Short mmCIF file of C-alpha atoms and ligand atoms in Angstrom, two decimals:
data_model
loop_
_atom_site.label_atom_id
_atom_site.label_comp_id
_atom_site.label_asym_id
_atom_site.label_seq_id
_atom_site.Cartn_x
_atom_site.Cartn_y
_atom_site.Cartn_z
CA MET K 249 20.78 -18.52 -4.03
CA ALA K 250 24.39 -19.63 -3.61
CA GLY K 251 26.06 -17.44 -1.01
CA ARG K 252 23.01 -15.28 -0.30
CA VAL K 253 22.53 -14.59 3.40
CA VAL K 254 18.94 -14.89 4.55
CA VAL K 255 17.33 -14.32 7.95
CA ILE K 256 14.08 -16.21 8.56
CA THR K 257 11.98 -15.56 11.67
CA GLY K 258 9.89 -18.31 13.25
CA ALA K 259 11.95 -20.91 11.39
CA GLY K 260 11.95 -23.58 14.12
CA ARG K 261 8.97 -25.43 12.70
CA GLY K 262 6.30 -25.32 10.03
CA LEU K 263 6.74 -23.12 6.99
CA GLY K 264 9.82 -21.29 8.29
CA ARG K 265 11.65 -24.54 8.83
CA ALA K 266 10.80 -25.67 5.29
CA TYR K 267 12.11 -22.33 3.95
CA ALA K 268 15.36 -22.59 5.94
CA THR K 269 16.05 -26.14 4.78
CA HIS K 270 15.21 -25.41 1.14
CA LEU K 271 17.24 -22.19 0.97
CA ALA K 272 20.23 -23.89 2.59
CA SER K 273 19.95 -26.74 0.06
CA LEU K 274 20.26 -24.11 -2.69
CA GLY K 275 23.48 -22.81 -1.16
CA ALA K 276 22.11 -19.91 0.88
CA ARG K 277 23.44 -19.19 4.34
CA VAL K 278 20.52 -18.96 6.72
CA VAL K 279 19.96 -17.53 10.18
CA ALA K 280 16.94 -19.44 11.47
CA ASN K 281 15.30 -17.57 14.34
CA ASP K 282 12.63 -18.97 16.61
CA LEU K 283 11.37 -18.52 20.16
CA ASP K 284 12.15 -22.01 21.29
CA GLU K 285 12.99 -24.38 18.40
CA ALA K 286 16.48 -24.45 16.90
CA VAL K 287 17.10 -25.72 13.36
CA ASP K 288 20.46 -27.17 12.47
CA GLY K 289 21.99 -28.05 9.17
CA ASP K 290 24.70 -27.16 6.71
CA GLY K 291 24.67 -23.41 6.18
CA ILE K 292 22.08 -22.82 8.92
CA VAL K 293 22.75 -20.92 12.14
CA ALA K 294 20.05 -21.00 14.82
CA HIS K 295 19.05 -17.84 16.66
CA LEU K 296 16.68 -18.12 19.63
CA GLY K 297 14.66 -15.11 20.71
CA ASP K 298 11.42 -13.16 20.50
CA ILE K 299 11.42 -10.91 17.43
CA SER K 300 8.81 -8.61 18.96
CA GLU K 301 11.53 -7.51 21.43
CA GLU K 302 13.49 -4.59 20.05
CA ASP K 303 16.90 -5.84 21.21
CA CYS K 304 16.27 -9.33 19.90
CA ALA K 305 15.23 -8.10 16.44
CA ALA K 306 18.40 -5.99 16.21
CA GLU K 307 20.56 -8.87 17.48
CA LEU K 308 19.04 -11.21 14.88
CA ILE K 309 20.13 -8.97 12.01
CA GLU K 310 23.55 -8.50 13.63
CA THR K 311 23.92 -12.28 13.88
CA ALA K 312 23.66 -12.59 10.08
CA VAL K 313 26.20 -9.84 9.53
CA THR K 314 28.63 -11.14 12.14
CA ARG K 315 28.38 -14.81 11.19
CA PHE K 316 28.12 -14.49 7.41
CA GLY K 317 29.47 -11.02 6.67
CA THR K 318 26.33 -9.51 5.16
CA LEU K 319 22.54 -9.72 4.85
CA ASP K 320 20.73 -10.21 1.55
CA ALA K 321 17.19 -11.08 2.57
CA LEU K 322 14.81 -11.06 5.48
CA VAL K 323 11.79 -13.37 5.62
CA ASN K 324 9.35 -12.31 8.34
CA ASN K 325 7.54 -15.56 9.00
CA ALA K 326 7.08 -15.83 12.80
CA GLY K 327 3.46 -15.97 13.82
CA ILE K 328 0.92 -16.97 16.43
CA LEU K 329 -2.86 -17.32 16.56
CA HIS K 330 -5.45 -16.70 19.23
CA SER K 331 -8.70 -18.03 17.82
CA GLY K 332 -12.21 -17.25 18.99
CA LEU K 333 -15.14 -15.09 18.01
CA LEU K 334 -14.41 -11.41 18.49
CA LEU K 335 -16.92 -10.98 21.30
CA GLN K 336 -14.90 -13.54 23.26
CA LEU K 337 -11.50 -12.16 22.32
CA SER K 338 -9.52 -10.77 25.28
CA ALA K 339 -7.55 -7.56 24.99
CA GLN K 340 -4.45 -9.51 26.02
CA HIS K 341 -4.82 -11.98 23.17
CA TRP K 342 -5.47 -9.10 20.76
CA ASP K 343 -2.24 -7.42 21.88
CA GLU K 344 -0.16 -10.61 21.74
CA VAL K 345 -1.19 -11.29 18.15
CA GLN K 346 -0.53 -7.72 16.99
CA ARG K 347 2.77 -7.80 18.82
CA VAL K 348 4.25 -10.77 17.00
CA HIS K 349 2.93 -10.09 13.50
CA LEU K 350 3.00 -6.32 13.31
CA ARG K 351 5.56 -5.16 15.85
CA GLY K 352 7.82 -8.15 15.09
CA THR K 353 7.69 -7.56 11.34
CA PHE K 354 8.33 -3.86 11.85
CA LEU K 355 11.28 -4.32 14.23
CA THR K 356 13.21 -6.80 12.10
CA THR K 357 12.49 -4.81 8.94
CA ARG K 358 13.72 -1.61 10.57
CA ALA K 359 16.92 -3.30 11.73
CA ALA K 360 17.55 -4.89 8.30
CA GLY K 361 16.59 -1.69 6.47
CA ALA K 362 19.06 0.32 8.56
CA TYR K 363 21.80 -2.14 7.59
CA TRP K 364 20.91 -1.94 3.88
CA ARG K 365 20.79 1.87 4.00
CA GLU K 366 24.23 1.93 5.64
CA GLN K 367 25.60 -0.37 2.91
CA ALA K 368 24.01 1.68 0.12
CA LYS K 369 25.34 4.93 1.58
CA ALA K 370 28.82 3.42 1.78
CA GLY K 371 28.60 2.80 -1.98
CA LYS K 372 28.27 -0.98 -1.71
CA PRO K 373 25.86 -2.66 -4.16
CA VAL K 374 22.71 -3.75 -2.35
CA GLN K 375 20.32 -6.26 -3.94
CA ALA K 376 18.22 -7.13 -0.97
CA SER K 377 14.80 -8.68 -0.48
CA LEU K 378 12.18 -8.45 2.20
CA VAL K 379 9.42 -11.07 2.26
CA ASN K 380 6.61 -10.59 4.77
CA THR K 381 3.96 -13.12 5.65
CA THR K 382 0.31 -12.32 5.34
CA SER K 383 -2.60 -14.74 5.15
CA ALA K 384 -5.93 -15.32 3.45
CA ALA K 385 -7.24 -14.11 6.82
CA GLY K 386 -5.55 -10.76 6.28
CA LEU K 387 -6.68 -10.48 2.65
CA TYR K 388 -10.31 -11.64 2.92
CA GLY K 389 -11.01 -11.95 6.68
CA PHE K 390 -11.42 -15.21 8.61
CA VAL K 391 -14.37 -15.95 10.87
CA GLY K 392 -13.04 -16.52 14.40
CA GLU K 393 -9.69 -14.80 13.77
CA ALA K 394 -10.36 -11.08 14.26
CA ALA K 395 -6.98 -10.26 15.82
CA TYR K 396 -5.02 -12.38 13.37
CA SER K 397 -6.93 -11.06 10.32
CA ALA K 398 -6.33 -7.46 11.43
CA ALA K 399 -2.64 -8.13 12.00
CA LYS K 400 -2.15 -9.89 8.67
CA GLY K 401 -4.01 -7.15 6.79
CA GLY K 402 -1.66 -4.68 8.46
CA VAL K 403 1.34 -6.68 7.28
CA VAL K 404 0.29 -6.06 3.67
CA SER K 405 -0.01 -2.29 4.15
CA PHE K 406 3.31 -2.28 5.97
CA THR K 407 4.91 -4.18 3.07
CA LEU K 408 3.71 -1.58 0.54
CA VAL K 409 5.30 1.20 2.57
CA ALA K 410 8.52 -0.77 3.03
CA ALA K 411 8.69 -1.39 -0.74
CA ALA K 412 8.32 2.33 -1.46
CA GLU K 413 10.67 3.59 1.26
CA LEU K 414 13.45 1.01 0.92
CA ALA K 415 13.57 0.90 -2.91
CA ARG K 416 16.18 3.66 -2.93
CA TYR K 417 18.53 1.38 -0.97
CA GLY K 418 18.15 -1.53 -3.41
CA VAL K 419 15.50 -3.44 -1.46
CA THR K 420 12.40 -5.20 -2.83
CA ALA K 421 9.49 -5.98 -0.50
CA ASN K 422 6.69 -8.45 -1.16
CA ALA K 423 4.11 -10.31 0.91
CA VAL K 424 3.16 -13.97 0.72
CA ALA K 425 -0.04 -15.58 2.00
CA PRO K 426 0.82 -19.28 2.36
CA VAL K 427 -1.45 -22.22 2.97
CA ALA K 428 0.13 -25.30 4.53
CA ARG K 429 -0.41 -27.97 7.11
CA THR K 430 1.45 -26.80 10.23
CA ARG K 431 0.86 -26.46 13.95
CA LEU K 432 -1.05 -23.25 13.18
CA THR K 433 -3.56 -24.95 10.88
CA ALA K 434 -3.81 -28.28 12.72
CA ALA K 435 -7.47 -27.56 13.54
CA TRP K 436 -8.65 -27.70 9.92
CA ALA K 437 -5.79 -29.17 7.85
CA LYS K 438 -6.25 -32.64 9.27
CA GLU K 439 -5.46 -35.37 6.80
CA SER K 440 -1.77 -35.86 6.16
CA PRO K 441 -0.91 -38.15 3.24
CA SER K 442 2.27 -40.09 3.92
CA ASP K 443 3.90 -38.86 0.70
CA SER K 444 4.65 -35.13 1.21
CA ALA K 445 5.44 -34.58 -2.50
CA GLY K 446 1.84 -35.51 -3.29
CA ASP K 447 0.37 -33.50 -0.42
CA PRO K 448 -0.79 -30.08 -1.67
CA LEU K 449 -0.66 -28.77 1.91
CA ALA K 450 3.00 -29.68 2.52
CA PRO K 451 4.98 -26.54 3.58
CA GLU K 452 7.73 -27.63 1.16
CA HIS K 453 5.59 -26.44 -1.78
CA VAL K 454 5.80 -22.82 -0.58
CA ALA K 455 9.59 -22.79 -0.14
CA PRO K 456 10.58 -22.43 -3.85
CA LEU K 457 8.53 -19.23 -4.13
CA ILE K 458 10.31 -17.84 -1.06
CA ALA K 459 13.64 -18.77 -2.66
CA TRP K 460 12.64 -16.97 -5.86
CA LEU K 461 11.53 -13.86 -3.98
CA THR K 462 14.74 -13.75 -1.97
CA GLY K 463 16.95 -14.61 -4.93
CA PRO K 464 18.40 -12.77 -7.91
CA GLU K 465 15.67 -13.61 -10.46
CA SER K 466 12.96 -11.42 -8.89
CA ARG K 467 14.81 -8.10 -8.64
CA ASP K 468 12.06 -6.33 -10.63
CA VAL K 469 9.24 -7.65 -8.44
CA THR K 470 8.21 -5.47 -5.51
CA ALA K 471 5.10 -4.35 -3.62
CA ARG K 472 3.27 -7.52 -4.70
CA VAL K 473 1.15 -10.00 -2.80
CA PHE K 474 1.19 -13.73 -3.59
CA GLU K 475 -1.11 -16.45 -2.35
CA ILE K 476 0.33 -19.96 -2.49
CA GLY K 477 -0.45 -23.48 -1.31
CA ASN K 478 -3.02 -26.22 -1.53
CA GLY K 479 -2.31 -26.63 -5.22
CA SER K 480 -2.40 -23.04 -6.49
CA LEU K 481 -0.31 -19.89 -6.83
CA ALA K 482 -1.90 -16.47 -7.36
CA VAL K 483 -0.91 -12.83 -7.57
CA VAL K 484 -3.44 -11.05 -5.38
CA ASP K 485 -4.64 -7.62 -6.33
CA GLY K 486 -5.13 -5.21 -3.46
CA TRP K 487 -7.66 -2.59 -2.55
CA ARG K 488 -8.64 -0.31 -5.40
CA PRO K 489 -11.75 1.74 -6.20
CA ALA K 490 -14.18 -0.78 -7.69
CA ALA K 491 -16.71 1.83 -8.83
CA LYS K 492 -16.40 5.59 -8.60
CA VAL K 493 -18.37 8.79 -9.30
CA ASP K 494 -17.59 12.47 -8.97
CA LEU K 495 -18.70 13.79 -5.61
CA PRO K 496 -20.92 16.88 -5.99
CA LEU K 497 -19.49 19.75 -4.01
CA SER K 498 -22.97 20.88 -2.95
CA ASP K 499 -25.33 18.74 -0.90
CA TYR K 500 -25.55 15.16 -2.11
CA GLN K 501 -27.80 12.24 -1.37
CA PRO K 502 -25.59 9.36 -0.21
CA ASP K 503 -28.22 6.75 -0.99
CA ALA K 504 -28.58 7.98 -4.59
CA LEU K 505 -24.82 7.92 -5.10
CA VAL K 506 -23.88 4.80 -3.19
CA ARG K 507 -26.54 2.38 -4.47
CA PRO K 508 -25.46 2.52 -8.16
CA LEU K 509 -21.83 2.20 -7.08
CA LEU K 510 -22.63 -0.95 -5.10
CA ALA K 511 -24.53 -2.32 -8.10
CA ARG K 512 -21.54 -1.72 -10.40
CA ALA K 513 -18.78 -2.91 -8.08
CA PRO K 514 -17.88 -6.62 -8.17
CA GLN K 515 -18.87 -8.59 -5.09
CA PRO K 516 -16.05 -8.86 -2.53
CA VAL K 517 -14.18 -12.15 -2.21
CA PRO K 518 -16.13 -14.08 0.47
CA ILE K 519 -14.67 -14.19 3.96
CA VAL K 520 -12.93 -17.45 4.91
CA ASP K 521 -15.23 -19.41 7.19
CA PRO K 522 -13.61 -22.47 8.77
CA GLU K 523 -17.02 -24.11 9.15
CA ARG K 524 -17.29 -24.17 5.37
CA LEU K 525 -13.76 -25.37 4.57
N1 NAD G 195 0.09 -22.59 7.81
C1 NAD G 195 -0.73 -21.84 7.08
O1 NAD G 195 -1.60 -22.35 6.33
C2 NAD G 195 -0.62 -20.35 7.14
C3 NAD G 195 -1.61 -19.62 6.48
C4 NAD G 195 -1.49 -18.24 6.43
C5 NAD G 195 -0.41 -17.63 7.05
N2 NAD G 195 0.50 -18.38 7.72
C6 NAD G 195 1.60 -17.68 8.35
O2 NAD G 195 2.80 -18.35 8.06
C7 NAD G 195 3.75 -18.11 9.11
C8 NAD G 195 4.31 -19.43 9.59
O3 NAD G 195 3.29 -20.14 10.25
P1 NAD G 195 3.24 -21.75 10.36
O4 NAD G 195 1.96 -22.15 9.77
O5 NAD G 195 4.50 -22.34 9.88
O6 NAD G 195 3.08 -21.91 11.94
P2 NAD G 195 4.01 -22.61 13.04
O7 NAD G 195 3.33 -22.41 14.35
O8 NAD G 195 4.34 -24.00 12.63
O9 NAD G 195 5.35 -21.74 12.97
C9 NAD G 195 5.40 -20.43 13.45
C10 NAD G 195 6.70 -20.27 14.19
O10 NAD G 195 6.82 -18.91 14.63
C11 NAD G 195 7.45 -18.95 15.91
N3 NAD G 195 7.19 -17.71 16.64
C12 NAD G 195 6.01 -17.29 17.17
N4 NAD G 195 6.18 -16.13 17.81
C13 NAD G 195 7.50 -15.78 17.68
C14 NAD G 195 8.28 -14.69 18.13
N5 NAD G 195 7.74 -13.71 18.86
N6 NAD G 195 9.60 -14.68 17.83
C15 NAD G 195 10.16 -15.68 17.09
N7 NAD G 195 9.46 -16.74 16.65
C16 NAD G 195 8.14 -16.79 16.94
C17 NAD G 195 6.86 -20.17 16.59
O11 NAD G 195 7.66 -20.62 17.68
C18 NAD G 195 6.78 -21.17 15.44
O12 NAD G 195 7.92 -22.01 15.37
C19 NAD G 195 2.98 -17.32 10.17
O13 NAD G 195 3.23 -15.94 10.01
C20 NAD G 195 1.55 -17.63 9.86
O14 NAD G 195 0.68 -16.64 10.35
C21 NAD G 195 0.42 -19.73 7.76
#
């Protein structure tokens, strides 16, 4: 990671802070954005602002280029939650959640992508990485988190498009679904062993994967989804036809076609239900 310039959003606390500290310890130069919490340290520059604001997202990318001369990786990590069953979910809370996760991820990616395209077109070698943050909620659904699950599912689809469209400029794009004890998961991730090395929910366990994805060793890895934390690491396979038949072009009986397909298809991964965690 030595010398690589990495922007991390939402890096004031929780997972983002652990990423910033770990990457800086490996010699990366980090711009650590957050709404309200600044991180300091050798090789870390704090940037305060809301990444769902267009000007702020552009300024964040410019900060990396102005302070460190280039940009090698963007980690879209900023996030918020508004929990509650969907029948109680307000339209305002729905919008706020989509705004940070989807609009924020889009705006910073567009600003970084424009920089990488400019570099590539100027004939400069670009070996850049985009890492977006999804969640088990986005992959499997989460009871009581309709807005958040929808946003995090959207982040995965967005990542696939970014990987395809930015590949020509030398950019890889992957998504990570972390699990860690942070402010966001305080409601269910309660016990905190004093020794963080032995705590499977410590955010520090996720940071090395982020370093790998933003570093030189993973140049051939793109359009992938990883799930990490609480003692395991997985590559997650996305939507694909689980059972398929030819569709008759004349009239067909949906029940006669669909029932055997449902019988053949594997059962979906169960939704995450916090009452059963
Ligand atoms: N902790 C987990 O187990 C878990 C699980 C799945 C996904 N995630 C995702 O990981 C990411 C990090 O979450 P965390 O658990 O560290 O939570 P956290 O609350 O500790 O950190 C999130 C940070 O994002 C910042 N932020 C929020 N909105 C912002 C905005 N508009 N602009 C800039 N910064 C903003 C917050 O100020 C906060 O510091 C989030 O995207 C979250 O959805 C976390």
